[in-house]
CSV table of C-alpha atoms in Angstrom, one decimal:
chain,number,residue,atom,x,y,z
X,943,MET,CA,-75.3,-243.3,-109.9
X,944,SER,CA,-79.2,-243.0,-109.8
X,945,THR,CA,-81.4,-244.3,-112.7
X,946,LYS,CA,-82.8,-240.4,-113.2
X,947,LYS,CA,-78.8,-239.5,-113.7
X,948,LEU,CA,-78.3,-242.0,-116.2
X,949,PHE,CA,-81.7,-240.7,-117.9
X,950,ASP,CA,-80.5,-237.3,-117.8
X,951,ILE,CA,-77.3,-238.2,-119.9
X,952,LEU,CA,-79.4,-239.5,-122.8
X,953,PRO,CA,-82.7,-239.4,-122.2
X,954,GLN,CA,-83.9,-241.2,-125.5
X,955,GLN,CA,-82.0,-244.2,-124.6
X,956,GLY,CA,-82.8,-247.2,-122.2
X,957,VAL,CA,-81.7,-247.2,-118.6
X,958,ALA,CA,-82.9,-249.9,-115.8
X,959,ASN,CA,-81.3,-251.0,-112.6
X,960,ILE,CA,-80.0,-254.6,-112.8
X,961,THR,CA,-81.6,-256.1,-109.3
X,962,GLY,CA,-83.8,-259.7,-109.1
X,963,ASP,CA,-83.3,-261.9,-112.0
X,964,PRO,CA,-79.3,-262.2,-112.4
X,965,TYR,CA,-79.8,-263.5,-116.2
X,966,VAL,CA,-80.5,-261.5,-119.4
X,967,LEU,CA,-81.7,-263.3,-122.4
X,968,ILE,CA,-80.0,-262.5,-125.3
X,969,GLU,CA,-81.1,-264.7,-128.6
X,970,ASP,CA,-80.9,-267.8,-126.5
X,971,LEU,CA,-77.8,-267.1,-124.4
X,972,TYR,CA,-77.9,-266.4,-120.9
X,973,LEU,CA,-75.2,-264.3,-119.4
X,974,ASP,CA,-74.9,-264.2,-115.5
X,975,SER,CA,-74.7,-260.7,-114.4
X,976,ARG,CA,-75.0,-261.4,-110.8
X,977,GLU,CA,-71.8,-259.8,-109.9
X,978,VAL,CA,-73.1,-256.3,-111.1
X,979,SER,CA,-76.6,-256.6,-109.5
X,980,ASP,CA,-75.6,-253.7,-107.0
X,981,GLY,CA,-75.1,-251.2,-110.2
X,982,GLY,CA,-76.6,-249.5,-112.9
X,983,ALA,CA,-77.3,-250.6,-116.3
X,984,PHE,CA,-77.2,-248.3,-119.6
X,985,PHE,CA,-78.6,-249.2,-122.8
X,986,ALA,CA,-77.1,-248.1,-125.9
X,987,ARG,CA,-78.1,-248.4,-129.1
X,988,LYS,CA,-78.6,-246.1,-133.0
X,989,GLY,CA,-81.4,-243.7,-132.6
X,990,TRP,CA,-82.9,-241.0,-135.1
X,991,VAL,CA,-80.8,-238.1,-133.8
X,992,THR,CA,-77.7,-239.6,-132.2
X,993,ASP,CA,-76.1,-242.9,-131.3
X,994,GLY,CA,-76.1,-244.1,-127.9
X,995,HIS,CA,-72.7,-245.7,-127.9
X,996,ARG,CA,-71.2,-242.2,-128.0
X,997,TYR,CA,-72.1,-241.8,-124.2
X,998,ILE,CA,-71.0,-245.1,-123.1
X,999,ASP,CA,-68.0,-243.8,-121.4
X,1000,LYS,CA,-70.0,-240.9,-119.5
X,1001,ALA,CA,-72.4,-243.5,-118.3
X,1002,ILE,CA,-69.6,-245.5,-116.6
X,1003,GLU,CA,-68.3,-242.5,-115.1
X,1004,ASN,CA,-71.7,-242.0,-113.6
X,1005,GLY,CA,-71.7,-245.6,-112.4
X,1006,ALA,CA,-73.1,-247.9,-114.7
X,1007,LYS,CA,-72.1,-251.1,-114.0
X,1008,VAL,CA,-73.5,-253.2,-117.2
X,1009,ILE,CA,-73.3,-251.9,-120.9
X,1010,PHE,CA,-75.7,-253.1,-123.3
X,1011,ALA,CA,-74.5,-252.5,-126.7
X,1012,GLN,CA,-75.2,-253.1,-130.4
X,1013,HIS,CA,-71.5,-253.3,-131.3
X,1014,ASP,CA,-70.6,-257.0,-132.8
X,1015,GLU,CA,-67.1,-256.4,-131.4
X,1016,PRO,CA,-66.0,-255.2,-128.0
X,1017,GLN,CA,-64.4,-252.0,-127.5
X,1018,THR,CA,-62.3,-251.3,-124.8
X,1019,HIS,CA,-63.3,-253.4,-122.0
X,1020,LEU,CA,-63.0,-251.7,-118.2
X,1021,PRO,CA,-62.5,-254.0,-114.8
X,1022,GLY,CA,-65.9,-254.2,-113.2
X,1023,ILE,CA,-68.0,-253.5,-115.6
X,1024,THR,CA,-70.2,-256.1,-117.7
X,1025,TYR,CA,-70.5,-255.6,-121.3
X,1026,VAL,CA,-73.6,-257.3,-123.1
X,1027,TYR,CA,-73.8,-257.4,-126.7
X,1028,TYR,CA,-77.0,-257.7,-128.7
X,1029,LYS,CA,-78.0,-258.0,-132.3
X,1030,ASN,CA,-81.8,-257.4,-132.5
X,1031,ALA,CA,-81.9,-254.0,-131.6
X,1032,LYS,CA,-85.7,-253.5,-132.6
X,1033,SER,CA,-86.8,-256.4,-129.9
X,1034,PHE,CA,-84.1,-256.5,-127.1
X,1035,LEU,CA,-84.7,-253.5,-125.4
X,1036,GLY,CA,-88.9,-254.3,-125.1
X,1037,GLU,CA,-88.0,-258.1,-123.9
X,1038,LEU,CA,-85.7,-256.8,-121.6
X,1039,ALA,CA,-87.5,-254.5,-119.6
X,1040,HIS,CA,-90.2,-256.8,-119.8
X,1041,ARG,CA,-88.2,-259.2,-117.9
X,1042,PHE,CA,-86.9,-256.9,-115.5
X,1043,PHE,CA,-90.3,-255.5,-114.4
X,1044,GLY,CA,-91.7,-259.3,-113.9
X,1045,LEU,CA,-93.3,-260.0,-116.8
X,1046,PRO,CA,-96.5,-257.2,-116.1
X,1047,SER,CA,-98.4,-258.1,-119.4
X,1048,ASN,CA,-98.7,-261.7,-118.5
X,1049,ARG,CA,-100.5,-260.7,-115.2
X,1050,ILE,CA,-103.0,-258.5,-116.6
X,1051,LYS,CA,-105.4,-258.9,-119.7
X,1052,LEU,CA,-103.6,-256.8,-122.2
X,1053,ILE,CA,-105.8,-255.2,-125.0
X,1054,GLY,CA,-104.1,-253.4,-128.0
X,1055,VAL,CA,-105.8,-251.2,-130.5
X,1056,THR,CA,-104.1,-250.2,-134.0
X,1057,GLY,CA,-104.7,-248.4,-136.6
X,1058,THR,CA,-104.6,-245.0,-138.4
X,1059,ASN,CA,-107.6,-243.0,-136.6
X,1060,GLY,CA,-110.0,-244.1,-133.4
X,1061,LYS,CA,-107.3,-246.0,-131.6
X,1062,SER,CA,-107.8,-243.2,-128.8
X,1063,SER,CA,-111.3,-242.9,-128.6
X,1064,THR,CA,-111.6,-246.9,-128.5
X,1065,VAL,CA,-109.2,-247.6,-126.1
X,1066,THR,CA,-110.4,-244.4,-123.7
X,1067,LEU,CA,-114.1,-245.7,-124.5
X,1068,LEU,CA,-113.3,-249.4,-123.3
X,1069,TYR,CA,-111.4,-248.2,-120.2
X,1070,HIS,CA,-114.6,-246.1,-119.0
X,1071,MET,CA,-116.8,-248.9,-120.0
X,1072,PHE,CA,-114.6,-251.4,-117.9
X,1073,MET,CA,-114.7,-249.0,-115.1
X,1074,LYS,CA,-118.6,-248.9,-115.3
X,1075,LEU,CA,-118.7,-252.5,-115.4
X,1076,GLY,CA,-116.9,-252.7,-111.9
X,1077,VAL,CA,-113.5,-253.8,-113.3
X,1078,LYS,CA,-110.4,-251.9,-112.5
X,1079,ALA,CA,-108.7,-251.0,-115.7
X,1080,GLY,CA,-105.7,-249.0,-116.8
X,1081,LEU,CA,-105.2,-246.9,-120.0
X,1082,LEU,CA,-102.6,-246.1,-122.2
X,1083,SER,CA,-103.4,-243.3,-124.8
X,1084,THR,CA,-102.3,-240.5,-126.5
X,1085,ILE,CA,-104.5,-238.5,-124.2
X,1086,GLU,CA,-103.5,-239.5,-120.8
X,1087,ASN,CA,-102.3,-242.6,-119.0
X,1088,ARG,CA,-104.7,-243.7,-116.0
X,1089,ILE,CA,-104.6,-246.3,-113.3
X,1090,GLY,CA,-107.7,-247.2,-112.0
X,1091,ASN,CA,-109.0,-243.6,-111.4
X,1092,VAL,CA,-105.9,-241.9,-111.2
X,1093,GLY,CA,-104.5,-240.1,-114.5
X,1094,LEU,CA,-101.1,-239.9,-115.2
X,1095,PRO,CA,-99.8,-237.6,-118.0
X,1096,SER,CA,-98.9,-239.1,-121.5
X,1097,GLN,CA,-96.4,-237.6,-124.0
X,1098,TYR,CA,-96.3,-240.4,-126.6
X,1099,THR,CA,-99.1,-242.4,-128.3
X,1100,THR,CA,-97.1,-245.5,-127.1
X,1101,PRO,CA,-94.3,-244.8,-124.5
X,1102,ASP,CA,-90.8,-246.4,-125.0
X,1103,ALA,CA,-90.0,-249.9,-123.5
X,1104,ILE,CA,-88.9,-248.9,-120.1
X,1105,ALA,CA,-91.7,-246.5,-119.6
X,1106,LEU,CA,-94.1,-249.0,-120.8
X,1107,ASN,CA,-93.4,-251.9,-118.8
X,1108,ARG,CA,-92.8,-249.7,-115.8
X,1109,LEU,CA,-96.3,-248.5,-116.3
X,1110,LEU,CA,-98.0,-251.8,-116.7
X,1111,SER,CA,-95.8,-253.2,-113.9
X,1112,GLN,CA,-97.5,-250.3,-111.7
X,1113,MET,CA,-101.1,-251.0,-112.8
X,1114,VAL,CA,-100.7,-254.9,-111.6
X,1115,ASP,CA,-99.6,-253.6,-108.3
X,1116,GLU,CA,-102.3,-251.5,-108.2
X,1117,GLY,CA,-105.1,-254.4,-109.0
X,1118,CYS,CA,-105.8,-253.4,-112.6
X,1119,GLU,CA,-107.4,-256.5,-114.4
X,1120,TYR,CA,-107.6,-255.1,-117.8
X,1121,VAL,CA,-105.4,-252.5,-119.9
X,1122,PHE,CA,-106.6,-251.0,-123.0
X,1123,MET,CA,-103.2,-249.6,-124.7
X,1124,GLU,CA,-102.9,-247.8,-128.1
X,1125,VAL,CA,-100.1,-249.6,-130.2
X,1126,SER,CA,-98.7,-247.0,-132.8
X,1127,SER,CA,-97.0,-248.2,-135.9
X,1128,HIS,CA,-93.9,-246.6,-134.3
X,1129,ALA,CA,-94.2,-248.8,-131.4
X,1130,ILE,CA,-94.4,-251.4,-133.7
X,1131,HIS,CA,-91.4,-251.2,-135.8
X,1132,GLN,CA,-89.5,-249.5,-133.1
X,1133,GLY,CA,-90.1,-252.6,-131.0
X,1134,ARG,CA,-91.3,-250.7,-128.2
X,1135,ILE,CA,-93.9,-253.5,-127.7
X,1136,ALA,CA,-91.8,-256.5,-127.9
X,1137,GLY,CA,-92.3,-259.3,-125.3
X,1138,LEU,CA,-95.7,-258.2,-124.2
X,1139,ASP,CA,-98.6,-260.9,-124.1
X,1140,PHE,CA,-101.7,-259.5,-125.5
X,1141,ALA,CA,-104.8,-261.0,-124.6
X,1142,GLY,CA,-106.7,-259.1,-127.4
X,1143,GLY,CA,-105.9,-256.8,-130.5
X,1144,VAL,CA,-108.3,-254.4,-132.5
X,1145,PHE,CA,-108.1,-253.0,-135.8
X,1146,THR,CA,-110.0,-249.8,-136.6
X,1147,ASN,CA,-108.7,-248.7,-139.9
X,1148,ILE,CA,-105.7,-247.5,-142.2
X,1149,THR,CA,-105.3,-244.5,-144.4
X,1150,HIS,CA,-102.9,-242.4,-145.8
X,1151,ASP,CA,-100.6,-241.1,-142.7
X,1152,HIS,CA,-96.4,-241.6,-141.2
X,1153,LEU,CA,-95.4,-241.9,-144.9
X,1154,ASP,CA,-92.4,-239.9,-143.5
X,1155,TYR,CA,-91.7,-242.5,-141.2
X,1156,HIS,CA,-92.6,-245.7,-143.2
X,1157,HIS,CA,-92.0,-244.3,-146.8
X,1158,THR,CA,-94.7,-246.2,-148.6
X,1159,PHE,CA,-98.2,-247.3,-147.7
X,1160,ARG,CA,-97.0,-250.9,-148.1
X,1161,GLU,CA,-94.5,-250.7,-145.5
X,1162,TYR,CA,-96.9,-248.9,-143.3
X,1163,LEU,CA,-99.9,-251.5,-143.7
X,1164,GLU,CA,-97.4,-254.6,-143.2
X,1165,VAL,CA,-95.8,-252.9,-139.8
X,1166,LYS,CA,-99.8,-252.6,-138.4
X,1167,LYS,CA,-100.4,-256.2,-139.8
X,1168,SER,CA,-97.3,-257.6,-138.2
X,1169,PHE,CA,-99.2,-256.9,-134.7
X,1170,PHE,CA,-101.8,-259.3,-135.3
X,1171,ASP,CA,-99.1,-261.8,-136.9
X,1172,ASP,CA,-97.6,-262.1,-133.2
X,1173,LEU,CA,-100.8,-262.5,-131.3
X,1174,PRO,CA,-100.5,-265.8,-129.4
X,1175,LYS,CA,-103.3,-268.2,-130.2
X,1176,GLU,CA,-105.1,-268.1,-126.9
X,1177,ALA,CA,-106.0,-264.1,-127.9
X,1178,PHE,CA,-108.8,-262.7,-130.1
X,1179,ALA,CA,-108.0,-260.4,-132.9
X,1180,LEU,CA,-110.9,-258.2,-133.9
X,1181,SER,CA,-110.9,-256.1,-137.0
X,1182,ASN,CA,-112.9,-253.5,-138.7
X,1183,VAL,CA,-114.7,-255.2,-141.6
X,1184,ASP,CA,-115.7,-252.2,-143.2
X,1185,ASP,CA,-112.1,-251.4,-144.0
X,1186,LYS,CA,-110.8,-252.8,-147.4
X,1187,ASN,CA,-107.6,-254.0,-145.3
X,1188,GLY,CA,-109.7,-255.4,-142.5
X,1189,LYS,CA,-109.3,-259.0,-143.5
X,1190,VAL,CA,-105.8,-258.6,-144.9
X,1191,MET,CA,-104.5,-257.6,-141.2
X,1192,LEU,CA,-105.9,-261.2,-140.0
X,1193,GLN,CA,-104.6,-262.9,-142.7
X,1194,ASN,CA,-101.8,-264.7,-141.2
X,1195,THR,CA,-102.6,-264.3,-137.3
X,1196,ASN,CA,-102.9,-267.3,-135.0
X,1197,ALA,CA,-105.4,-265.7,-132.9
X,1198,ARG,CA,-109.3,-266.2,-132.9
X,1199,LYS,CA,-110.5,-263.8,-135.7
X,1200,PHE,CA,-113.6,-261.5,-135.1
X,1201,TYR,CA,-115.0,-258.7,-137.1
X,1202,TYR,CA,-117.0,-255.8,-136.4
X,1203,GLY,CA,-118.7,-253.3,-138.7
X,1204,LEU,CA,-121.7,-251.2,-139.9
X,1205,HIS,CA,-122.0,-252.2,-143.8
X,1206,THR,CA,-121.0,-255.8,-144.3
X,1207,PHE,CA,-122.4,-259.2,-142.2
X,1208,CYS,CA,-119.9,-259.8,-139.4
X,1209,ASP,CA,-119.5,-261.2,-135.7
X,1210,TYR,CA,-120.8,-257.6,-134.5
X,1211,LYS,CA,-122.7,-256.0,-136.5
X,1212,THR,CA,-124.1,-252.3,-135.9
X,1213,ARG,CA,-126.8,-250.1,-137.8
X,1214,ILE,CA,-127.1,-246.6,-137.6
X,1215,LEU,CA,-130.9,-245.7,-136.5
X,1216,GLU,CA,-130.3,-241.7,-135.7
X,1217,ASN,CA,-127.5,-239.9,-135.9
X,1218,THR,CA,-127.7,-236.4,-134.6
X,1219,ILE,CA,-125.7,-233.6,-132.6
X,1220,GLU,CA,-127.0,-235.0,-129.5
X,1221,GLY,CA,-126.0,-238.7,-130.3
X,1222,LEU,CA,-126.3,-241.8,-131.8
X,1223,LEU,CA,-129.0,-244.7,-131.7
X,1224,LEU,CA,-127.7,-247.9,-132.7
X,1225,GLU,CA,-128.9,-251.4,-133.5
X,1226,ILE,CA,-126.1,-253.9,-132.5
X,1227,ASN,CA,-126.5,-257.5,-133.1
X,1228,GLY,CA,-130.4,-257.0,-133.0
X,1229,ARG,CA,-130.5,-254.5,-129.6
X,1230,GLN,CA,-130.9,-250.9,-129.5
X,1231,VAL,CA,-129.1,-248.6,-127.4
X,1232,HIS,CA,-128.7,-244.7,-127.5
X,1233,CYS,CA,-125.3,-243.4,-127.0
X,1234,ASN,CA,-124.3,-240.0,-126.1
X,1235,LEU,CA,-121.7,-239.7,-129.4
X,1236,SER,CA,-122.3,-238.7,-132.7
X,1237,GLY,CA,-121.0,-239.4,-136.1
X,1238,VAL,CA,-120.7,-242.7,-138.4
X,1239,PHE,CA,-116.7,-242.9,-137.3
X,1240,ASN,CA,-118.0,-243.2,-133.6
X,1241,ALA,CA,-120.4,-245.7,-134.4
X,1242,SER,CA,-117.9,-247.9,-135.7
X,1243,ASN,CA,-115.5,-247.4,-132.3
X,1244,LEU,CA,-118.5,-248.2,-130.3
X,1245,SER,CA,-118.8,-251.8,-132.6
X,1246,ALA,CA,-115.5,-252.2,-131.5
X,1247,VAL,CA,-116.1,-251.5,-128.0
X,1248,PHE,CA,-119.2,-253.8,-127.9
X,1249,GLY,CA,-117.3,-256.6,-129.4
X,1250,VAL,CA,-114.4,-256.2,-127.0
X,1251,GLY,CA,-116.5,-256.5,-124.2
X,1252,HIS,CA,-118.4,-259.7,-125.5
X,1253,LEU,CA,-115.0,-260.9,-126.3
X,1254,CYS,CA,-114.0,-260.8,-122.8
X,1255,GLY,CA,-117.1,-262.0,-121.2
X,1256,PHE,CA,-119.4,-259.9,-120.5
X,1257,GLN,CA,-123.2,-260.1,-120.8
X,1258,GLU,CA,-124.7,-258.1,-124.0
X,1259,GLU,CA,-127.0,-256.4,-121.7
X,1260,ASP,CA,-124.6,-255.2,-119.2
X,1261,ILE,CA,-122.3,-253.6,-122.3
X,1262,LEU,CA,-125.4,-252.0,-123.7
X,1263,LEU,CA,-126.2,-250.5,-120.5
X,1264,ASN,CA,-122.7,-249.0,-120.0
X,1265,MET,CA,-122.1,-248.0,-123.3
X,1266,SER,CA,-125.5,-245.9,-123.0
X,1267,MET,CA,-123.7,-243.8,-120.4
X,1268,LEU,CA,-120.1,-243.4,-122.1
X,1269,ARG,CA,-119.3,-239.7,-123.0
X,1270,GLY,CA,-117.0,-238.3,-126.0
X,1271,VAL,CA,-113.6,-238.7,-125.6
X,1272,GLU,CA,-111.4,-235.2,-125.0
X,1273,GLY,CA,-110.6,-233.7,-128.4
X,1274,ARG,CA,-112.7,-236.1,-130.2
X,1275,PHE,CA,-115.7,-234.5,-132.0
X,1276,ASP,CA,-115.7,-232.6,-128.7
X,1277,LYS,CA,-118.4,-229.9,-128.9
X,1278,VAL,CA,-118.6,-226.1,-127.4
X,1279,MET,CA,-122.2,-224.9,-127.4
X,1280,ASP,CA,-123.0,-221.1,-127.2
X,1281,ALA,CA,-126.4,-221.2,-126.3
X,1282,ASP,CA,-127.0,-217.2,-126.8
X,1283,LYS,CA,-125.5,-217.4,-130.3
X,1284,GLY,CA,-126.6,-220.7,-131.1
X,1285,ILE,CA,-123.4,-221.5,-132.8
X,1286,THR,CA,-121.9,-225.1,-132.1
X,1287,GLY,CA,-118.1,-225.3,-131.9
X,1288,ILE,CA,-116.3,-228.6,-132.5
X,1289,VAL,CA,-112.7,-229.5,-131.8
X,1290,ASP,CA,-111.2,-232.8,-133.3
X,1291,TYR,CA,-108.1,-234.1,-133.6
X,1292,ALA,CA,-108.4,-234.8,-137.2
X,1293,HIS,CA,-105.2,-234.3,-138.5
X,1294,THR,CA,-105.1,-237.2,-141.4
X,1295,PRO,CA,-107.3,-236.7,-144.7
X,1296,ASP,CA,-109.4,-239.8,-143.6
X,1297,ALA,CA,-110.3,-238.5,-140.2
X,1298,LEU,CA,-110.9,-235.1,-141.6
X,1299,GLU,CA,-113.1,-236.2,-144.2
X,1300,LYS,CA,-114.8,-238.5,-141.6
X,1301,VAL,CA,-115.4,-235.7,-138.9
X,1302,MET,CA,-116.6,-233.3,-141.6
X,1303,ASP,CA,-119.2,-236.0,-143.3
X,1304,THR,CA,-120.6,-236.2,-139.8
X,1305,ILE,CA,-121.1,-232.5,-139.3
X,1306,ARG,CA,-122.7,-232.1,-142.9
X,1307,GLU,CA,-125.3,-235.0,-141.4
X,1308,VAL,CA,-126.1,-233.3,-138.3
X,1309,LEU,CA,-125.9,-229.8,-139.7
X,1310,THR,CA,-129.5,-228.0,-139.5
X,1311,PRO,CA,-130.4,-227.5,-143.3
X,1312,GLY,CA,-129.6,-223.9,-144.6
X,1313,ARG,CA,-126.7,-223.5,-142.1
X,1314,ARG,CA,-122.8,-223.5,-142.7
X,1315,VAL,CA,-119.9,-224.8,-141.9
X,1316,ILE,CA,-116.5,-223.0,-141.3
X,1317,ALA,CA,-113.6,-225.0,-140.7
X,1318,VAL,CA,-110.0,-224.2,-139.2
X,1319,ILE,CA,-107.4,-226.7,-140.5
X,1320,GLY,CA,-103.4,-227.1,-140.3
X,1321,CYS,CA,-100.7,-229.4,-141.3
X,1322,GLY,CA,-98.0,-230.5,-138.6
X,1323,GLY,CA,-94.5,-229.5,-139.6
X,1324,ASP,CA,-91.8,-232.2,-140.0
X,1325,ARG,CA,-94.4,-234.7,-140.5
X,1326,ASP,CA,-95.9,-236.1,-144.0
X,1327,LYS,CA,-96.2,-233.3,-146.7
X,1328,ALA,CA,-98.2,-235.2,-149.4
X,1329,LYS,CA,-101.2,-235.3,-147.0
X,1330,ARG,CA,-101.3,-231.3,-146.9
X,1331,PRO,CA,-103.0,-230.4,-149.9
X,1332,LEU,CA,-105.5,-233.3,-149.5
X,1333,MET,CA,-106.4,-231.9,-146.2
X,1334,THR,CA,-107.2,-228.6,-147.7
X,1335,LYS,CA,-109.1,-229.9,-150.8
X,1336,ILE,CA,-111.3,-231.9,-148.3
X,1337,ALA,CA,-112.0,-229.2,-146.1
X,1338,LEU,CA,-113.2,-227.2,-149.1
X,1339,ASN,CA,-115.3,-230.1,-150.3
X,1340,TYR,CA,-117.2,-229.9,-147.2
X,1341,ALA,CA,-117.2,-226.5,-145.6
X,1342,ASP,CA,-118.7,-223.4,-146.6
X,1343,TRP,CA,-115.5,-221.3,-145.5
X,1344,VAL,CA,-112.0,-222.8,-144.9
X,1345,VAL,CA,-109.5,-221.1,-142.6
X,1346,ILE,CA,-105.9,-222.5,-143.2
X,1347,THR,CA,-103.6,-222.1,-140.5
X,1348,SER,CA,-100.5,-223.1,-138.4
X,1349,ASP,CA,-100.7,-226.4,-136.3
X,1350,ASN,CA,-97.5,-227.5,-134.7
X,1351,PRO,CA,-94.6,-226.0,-137.2
X,1352,ARG,CA,-92.1,-227.5,-135.4
X,1353,SER,CA,-88.9,-226.7,-137.4
X,1354,GLU,CA,-90.5,-225.4,-140.3
X,1355,ASN,CA,-91.5,-222.2,-141.5
X,1356,PRO,CA,-95.4,-222.1,-140.7
X,1357,ASP,CA,-95.8,-219.9,-144.2
X,1358,SER,CA,-94.0,-222.4,-146.2
X,1359,ILE,CA,-96.3,-225.3,-144.7
X,1360,LEU,CA,-99.5,-223.0,-145.7
X,1361,ASP,CA,-97.7,-222.9,-149.3
X,1362,ASP,CA,-97.5,-226.7,-149.5
X,1363,MET,CA,-101.6,-226.7,-148.5
X,1364,VAL,CA,-102.7,-224.6,-151.5
X,1365,VAL,CA,-101.0,-226.4,-154.2
X,1366,GLY,CA,-103.2,-227.3,-157.1
X,1367,LEU,CA,-106.3,-225.2,-155.5
X,1368,SER,CA,-108.4,-223.7,-158.5
X,1369,VAL,CA,-109.5,-220.2,-158.6
X,1370,GLU,CA,-112.8,-221.1,-157.1
X,1371,ASP,CA,-111.4,-223.0,-154.3
X,1372,HIS,CA,-109.6,-219.4,-153.3
X,1373,LYS,CA,-113.2,-217.8,-153.3
X,1374,LYS,CA,-113.7,-219.6,-149.8
X,1375,LEU,CA,-110.4,-220.0,-148.5
X,1376,ILE,CA,-108.8,-217.6,-145.6
X,1377,ARG,CA,-105.5,-218.0,-144.9
X,1378,ILE,CA,-104.3,-216.7,-141.7
X,1379,THR,CA,-100.7,-218.0,-140.0
X,1380,ASP,CA,-101.4,-217.2,-136.4
X,1381,ARG,CA,-103.6,-220.0,-135.0
X,1382,LYS,CA,-105.8,-218.2,-132.3
X,1383,GLU,CA,-106.5,-215.4,-134.9
X,1384,ALA,CA,-107.5,-217.8,-137.4
X,1385,ILE,CA,-110.4,-219.4,-134.9
X,1386,HIS,CA,-111.0,-215.6,-134.0
X,1387,ALA,CA,-111.9,-215.0,-137.9
X,1388,ALA,CA,-113.8,-218.7,-138.0
X,1389,CYS,CA,-115.7,-217.5,-135.1
X,1390,ALA,CA,-116.7,-213.9,-136.5
X,1391,LEU,CA,-117.9,-215.5,-139.9
X,1392,ALA,CA,-120.4,-217.6,-137.7
X,1393,HIS,CA,-124.1,-217.2,-137.8
X,1394,SER,CA,-127.0,-218.7,-135.6
X,1395,LYS,CA,-127.3,-222.5,-136.2
X,1396,ASP,CA,-123.7,-222.8,-137.8
X,1397,ILE,CA,-120.9,-225.1,-136.7
X,1398,VAL,CA,-117.5,-224.0,-136.4
X,1399,LEU,CA,-114.8,-226.8,-136.8
X,1400,VAL,CA,-111.3,-226.5,-135.2
X,1401,ALA,CA,-109.2,-229.4,-136.5
X,1402,GLY,CA,-105.8,-230.9,-136.0
X,1403,LYS,CA,-104.8,-230.5,-132.3
X,1404,GLY,CA,-107.5,-231.9,-130.3
X,1405,HIS,CA,-106.9,-232.5,-126.7
X,1406,GLU,CA,-103.1,-230.8,-127.3
X,1407,LYS,CA,-102.3,-227.9,-124.9
X,1408,TYR,CA,-99.4,-226.6,-126.5
X,1409,GLN,CA,-98.4,-225.4,-129.8
X,1410,GLU,CA,-94.9,-226.5,-130.8
X,1411,ILE,CA,-92.6,-223.9,-132.4
X,1412,ASN,CA,-89.1,-224.5,-133.2
X,1413,GLY,CA,-88.8,-227.1,-130.4
X,1414,VAL,CA,-90.6,-225.0,-127.8
X,1415,LYS,CA,-94.0,-225.8,-126.7
X,1416,HIS,CA,-96.1,-222.8,-126.1
X,1417,PRO,CA,-99.4,-223.0,-124.1
X,1418,PHE,CA,-102.4,-223.6,-126.7
X,1419,ASP,CA,-105.6,-225.1,-126.2
X,1420,ASP,CA,-108.1,-224.8,-129.4
X,1421,LYS,CA,-111.2,-225.6,-126.9
X,1422,GLU,CA,-110.3,-223.1,-124.4
X,1423,ILE,CA,-109.7,-220.4,-127.5
X,1424,LEU,CA,-112.9,-221.5,-129.3
X,1425,ARG,CA,-115.0,-221.3,-126.4
X,1426,GLU,CA,-113.7,-217.7,-125.8
X,1427,TYR,CA,-114.3,-216.7,-129.1
X,1428,LEU,CA,-117.8,-217.9,-129.4
X,1429,THR,CA,-119.1,-216.5,-126.2
X,1430,SER,CA,-117.7,-213.3,-126.2
X,1431,GLY,CA,-119.4,-210.0,-127.5
């Protein structure tokens, strides 16, 4: 049976055809699987929603010849089927997939970027800069995946181990020299990056997020840190020294340590000379460069980009020249200008308290004196509830008007999410708060409130082109809706 049919049985589980190398490594034990090289393999493991072991019999019915399972004791063994029992559920599939696809990360320079905020922007800026430097590169990000100039859709920040290694193998085959990859805490914890050989790792920052999954901030931090703990000594580890956990991240790494930042002496020190809605004038290691991005957070991201370029052996002059030509990343401080009304709209992915505070702080820095900020914010359903009132309070601290609305409610009632967002607000807070559950109507209301030189921020979804409600993804594009209302009437 084809690989596609096996995926159809259990899409969240791993499937691979067993061809080529007949040996599978399991905790220092090699099992000969040559007799099943013409069949398929079904990888069963316990997931968040279901247990893949329930589907083993169905996989065999559909043609699987080798079964990977977590159980210590064999169940019923059928003739002609090879059973492989593994114990390390988090790393086994990643290591297996890496071997199956020919160790692709060993044949490229793979750079991973992890942190709460800034991952997508940093890897995307790195990808575009290296392409401008004449180096064919690959990109693995929340926004999109790219092999050279060819774009591919992206569903997750970090794909599952099989999809990830398949993509890396394609990138090798297409001649990519470098690959820039977002590394999420989920991917680290679930072993999706197990077996990969990273040439470098970058830490952006760590703030309140994903506590619905990791339960405590300490656990979240330790998961992020483990990425650097596992880097080989030949790799580089580049960390944001301005983050209070920037040095903690590299405490136990064997990789070569470097730091970047805006406020502390470090290997790649950046100063902001000008910060306007049109862009940044920066001084990096004593050299000036004008960039087309705005905001302190972008200055930090660009400092990391400069550091990676230098650590990969490029000349500072070439790095700065190509940095000056970089454009903003979709859905990250993404501007929509209305020349007739003089209103600026901004779409940003900010969906954590820290990210929202940074983008709103940047807006206040570039705002024309005397003009106003109108913010549209929401919080995702089935995610960390503790951050909901924090998001609202931050928006109220910076904006003149705040419209709270639905984000991706998923399986939750949107109005219940909004109830959580207003917990603890004062009477004064409510005077500049508007509650509109329908996101399109909320954006419309914000645009109607805006006057000339005002800035309308729509935060939370960024590049996403959908709104997820009860398991269904409905078409929804913040930027297009914002453009429609700003330029109408």
